[in-house]
XYZ file of C-alpha atoms in Angstrom:
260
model
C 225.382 -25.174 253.026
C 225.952 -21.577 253.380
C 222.465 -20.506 253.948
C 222.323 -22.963 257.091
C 225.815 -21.646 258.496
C 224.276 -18.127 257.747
C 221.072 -18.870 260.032
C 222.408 -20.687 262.581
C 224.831 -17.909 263.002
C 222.162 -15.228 262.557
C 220.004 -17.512 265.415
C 222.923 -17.933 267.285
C 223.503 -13.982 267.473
C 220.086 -13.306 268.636
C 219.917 -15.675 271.590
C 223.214 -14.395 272.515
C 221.653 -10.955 272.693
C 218.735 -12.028 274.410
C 220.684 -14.051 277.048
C 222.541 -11.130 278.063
C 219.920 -8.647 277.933
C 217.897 -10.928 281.104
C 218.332 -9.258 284.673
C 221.393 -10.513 286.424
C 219.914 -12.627 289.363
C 222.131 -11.008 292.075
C 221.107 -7.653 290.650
C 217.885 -8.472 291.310
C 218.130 -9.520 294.763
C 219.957 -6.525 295.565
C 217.546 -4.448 294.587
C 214.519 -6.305 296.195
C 216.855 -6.006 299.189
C 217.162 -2.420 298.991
C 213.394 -2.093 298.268
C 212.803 -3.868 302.059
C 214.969 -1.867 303.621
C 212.539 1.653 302.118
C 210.163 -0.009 303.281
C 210.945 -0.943 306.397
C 212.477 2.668 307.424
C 209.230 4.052 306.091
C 207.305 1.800 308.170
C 210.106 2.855 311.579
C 208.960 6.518 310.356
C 205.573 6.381 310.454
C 205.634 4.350 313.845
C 207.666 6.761 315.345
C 205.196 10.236 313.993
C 202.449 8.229 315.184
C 204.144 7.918 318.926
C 205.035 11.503 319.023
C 201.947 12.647 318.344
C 199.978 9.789 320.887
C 202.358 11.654 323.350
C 201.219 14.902 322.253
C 197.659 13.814 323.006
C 198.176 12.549 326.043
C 199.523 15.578 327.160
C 196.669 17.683 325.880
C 194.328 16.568 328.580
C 196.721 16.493 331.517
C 197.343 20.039 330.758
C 194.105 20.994 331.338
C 194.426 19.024 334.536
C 197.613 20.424 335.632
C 195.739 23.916 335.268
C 192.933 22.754 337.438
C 195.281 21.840 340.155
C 196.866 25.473 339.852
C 193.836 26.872 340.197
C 192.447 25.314 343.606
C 196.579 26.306 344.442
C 195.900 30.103 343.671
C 192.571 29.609 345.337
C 194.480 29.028 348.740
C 196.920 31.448 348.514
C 194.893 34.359 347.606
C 192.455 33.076 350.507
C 195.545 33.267 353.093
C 196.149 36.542 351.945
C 193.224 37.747 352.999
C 192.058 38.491 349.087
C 188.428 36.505 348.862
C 186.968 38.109 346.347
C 189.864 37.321 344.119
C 190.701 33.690 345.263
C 186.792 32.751 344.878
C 186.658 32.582 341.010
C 189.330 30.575 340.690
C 187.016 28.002 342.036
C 184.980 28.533 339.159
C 187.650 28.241 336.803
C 188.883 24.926 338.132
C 185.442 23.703 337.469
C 185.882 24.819 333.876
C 189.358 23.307 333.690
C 187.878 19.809 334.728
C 184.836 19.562 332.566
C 187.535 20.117 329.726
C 190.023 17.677 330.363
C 187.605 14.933 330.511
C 185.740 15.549 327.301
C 189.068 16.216 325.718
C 190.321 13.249 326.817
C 187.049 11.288 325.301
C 187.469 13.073 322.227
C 191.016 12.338 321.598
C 190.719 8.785 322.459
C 193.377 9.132 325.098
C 191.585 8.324 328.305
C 194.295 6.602 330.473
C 194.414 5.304 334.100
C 197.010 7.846 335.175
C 194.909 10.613 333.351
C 191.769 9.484 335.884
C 194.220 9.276 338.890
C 195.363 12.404 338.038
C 192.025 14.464 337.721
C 191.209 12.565 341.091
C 194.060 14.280 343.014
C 193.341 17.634 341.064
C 190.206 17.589 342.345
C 190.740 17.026 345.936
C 193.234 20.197 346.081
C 190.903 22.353 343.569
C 187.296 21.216 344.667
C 187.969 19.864 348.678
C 190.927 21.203 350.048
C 190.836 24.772 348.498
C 186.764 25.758 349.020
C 187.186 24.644 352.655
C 190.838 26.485 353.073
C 188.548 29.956 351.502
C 185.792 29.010 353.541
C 187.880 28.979 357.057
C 189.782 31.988 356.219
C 186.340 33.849 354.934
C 184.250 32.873 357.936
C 184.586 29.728 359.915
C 187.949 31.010 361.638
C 186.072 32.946 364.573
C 184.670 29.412 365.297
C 188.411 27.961 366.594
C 188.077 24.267 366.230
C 184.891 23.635 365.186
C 185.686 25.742 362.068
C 188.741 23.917 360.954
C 186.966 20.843 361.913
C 183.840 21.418 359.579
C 186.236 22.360 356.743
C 188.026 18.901 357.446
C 184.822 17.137 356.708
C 184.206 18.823 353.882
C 187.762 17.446 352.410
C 186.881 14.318 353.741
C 183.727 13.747 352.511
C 185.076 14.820 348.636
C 187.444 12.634 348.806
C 185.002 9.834 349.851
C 182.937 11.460 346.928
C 185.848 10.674 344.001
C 186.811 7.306 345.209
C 183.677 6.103 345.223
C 182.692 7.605 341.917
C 186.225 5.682 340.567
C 185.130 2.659 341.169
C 181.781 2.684 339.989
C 181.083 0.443 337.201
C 177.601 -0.215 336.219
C 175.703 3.284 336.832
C 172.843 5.222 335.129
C 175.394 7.640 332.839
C 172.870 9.849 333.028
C 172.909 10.691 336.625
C 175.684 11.206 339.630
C 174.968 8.890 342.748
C 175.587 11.954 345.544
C 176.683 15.694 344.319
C 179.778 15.980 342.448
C 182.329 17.260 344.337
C 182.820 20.574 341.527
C 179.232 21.149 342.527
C 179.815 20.851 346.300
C 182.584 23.696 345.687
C 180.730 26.193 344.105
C 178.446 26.326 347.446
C 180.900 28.173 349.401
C 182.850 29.398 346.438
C 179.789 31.417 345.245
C 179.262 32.463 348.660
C 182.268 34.059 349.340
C 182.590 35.941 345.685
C 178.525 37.300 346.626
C 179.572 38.271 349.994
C 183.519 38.521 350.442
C 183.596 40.889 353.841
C 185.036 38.613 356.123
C 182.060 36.936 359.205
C 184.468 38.723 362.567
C 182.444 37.172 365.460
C 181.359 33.824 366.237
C 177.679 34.569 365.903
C 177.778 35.447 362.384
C 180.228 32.342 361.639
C 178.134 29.767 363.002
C 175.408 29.806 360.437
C 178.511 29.650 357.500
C 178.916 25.952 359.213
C 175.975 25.227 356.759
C 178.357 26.504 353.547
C 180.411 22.947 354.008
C 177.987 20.489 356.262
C 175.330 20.561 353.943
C 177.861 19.544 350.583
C 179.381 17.299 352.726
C 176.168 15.636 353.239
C 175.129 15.414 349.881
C 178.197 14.409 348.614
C 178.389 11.088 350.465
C 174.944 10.430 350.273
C 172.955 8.208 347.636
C 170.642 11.367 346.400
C 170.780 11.292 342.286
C 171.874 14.534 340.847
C 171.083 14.690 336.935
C 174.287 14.272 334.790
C 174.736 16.933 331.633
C 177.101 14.957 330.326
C 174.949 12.637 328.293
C 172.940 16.084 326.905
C 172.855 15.436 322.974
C 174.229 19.250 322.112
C 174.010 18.255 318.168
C 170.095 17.592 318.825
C 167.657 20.365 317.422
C 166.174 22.732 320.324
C 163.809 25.056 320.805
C 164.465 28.860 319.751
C 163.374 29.471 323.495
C 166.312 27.668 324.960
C 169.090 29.842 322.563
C 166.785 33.230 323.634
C 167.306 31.901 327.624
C 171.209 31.341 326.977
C 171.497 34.401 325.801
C 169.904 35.979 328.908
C 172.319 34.293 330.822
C 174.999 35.171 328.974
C 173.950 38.892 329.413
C 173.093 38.379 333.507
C 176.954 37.292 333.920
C 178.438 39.784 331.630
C 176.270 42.432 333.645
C 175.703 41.948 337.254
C 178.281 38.561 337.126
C 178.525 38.676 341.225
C 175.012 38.078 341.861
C 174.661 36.017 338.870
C 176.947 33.543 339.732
């Protein structure tokens, strides 16, 4: 019958058309293939941004570390020079430099075990070994060997000071179990910058024996000393305590020797 012969052919046409208009199956595995490997080098990509910039983080607060350390380094060498008033401040701006890299370091998330180590040994040169360096050359150097010897204990007794505080695991945040050894610098630090003539005789020198014993002391001792690093800054304070900043803030920009 025609009209059969005419369908079937007419049928036979359009599956004909439909079979070749399916995906080839090798096609489509090389294009699932090729959509792996986009992924995949997206993925290496992103891996790799996110290490760079973990390593540019990590750096951040070691910076501010490594500037600490220069400081107490300046510290000494202006203080063997014979240049007190100068060396003095950089005392101060160690201090600064170590409050920084800690919270830094907190805020960033990239608090390491090197970083600690690292502030540790900062600290000794910037907060131990350059106060009592300044301190010997400003005053305790008419006193021979009992000068050099107080300043020893002074380095000794920081050092004593950080270790402890390293391994310290279950304490009350809120306060420091002896005085931190930033505090402990600023005794003779501030000392010097108020007063930076130079003690010449041993009678004079003797009482500057108290500008490193007493730190010393306190820094090895058990004495609490409150902690500002829990202070919530985001809670809401009195208008008194922004009109008392801004005294201070006036006092250092005016008179900042005796402020200081």
């Amino acid at each position: 019958m025609p009209g059969c012969s005419s369908a079937w052919a007419t049928a036979f046409g359009r599956g004909r058309a439909c079979w070749h208009d399916w995906p080839d199956p090798m096609h489509l595995e090389l294009a699932r293939e090729h959509r792996l490997r986009e992924t995949d080098a997206l993925r290496r990509r992103a891996v790799l941004r996110r290490r760079r910039f973990r390593r540019g983080v990590y750096l951040l607060p070691s910076m501010f570390t490594l500037a600490n350390m220069f400081c107490g380094y300046a510290c000494v060498v202006f203080a063997m020079q014979g240049k007190y008033e100068t060396a003095a401040p950089f005392v101060a701006f160690a201090v600064m430099l170590d409050a920084l890299d800690g919270r830094i370091a907190r805020l960033t998330g990239t608090t390491s075990a090197f970083g600690l180590e690292f502030d540790s040994l900062a600290d000794v040169i910037s907060f131990g070994i350059a106060p009592a360096i300044l301190t010997f050359a400003w005053g305790l150097a008419p006193l021979g060997r009992l000068g050099w010897a107080a300043g020893f204990i002074f380095v000794t007794a920081g050092a004593i000071r950080l270790a402890r505080f390293n391994i310290q695991t279950s304490t009350d945040k809120r306060y420091f179990v002896g005085m931190p050894i930033p505090a402990a610098a600023g005794v003779p630090a501030s000392t010097v910058f108020v007063f930076p003539t130079p003690l010449q005789d041993y009678q004079t020198a003797l009482p500057a024996l108290a500008l490193v014993l007493i730190p010393a002391v306190l820094m090895v001792s058990t004495i609490r000393f409150r902690s500002f690093k829990t202070i919530d800054l985001q809670a809401r304070r009195s208008y008194t305590i922004l009109l008392v900043l801004a005294l201070i803030l006036v006092a250092i920009a005016t008179h900042p020797r005796w402020t200081l």
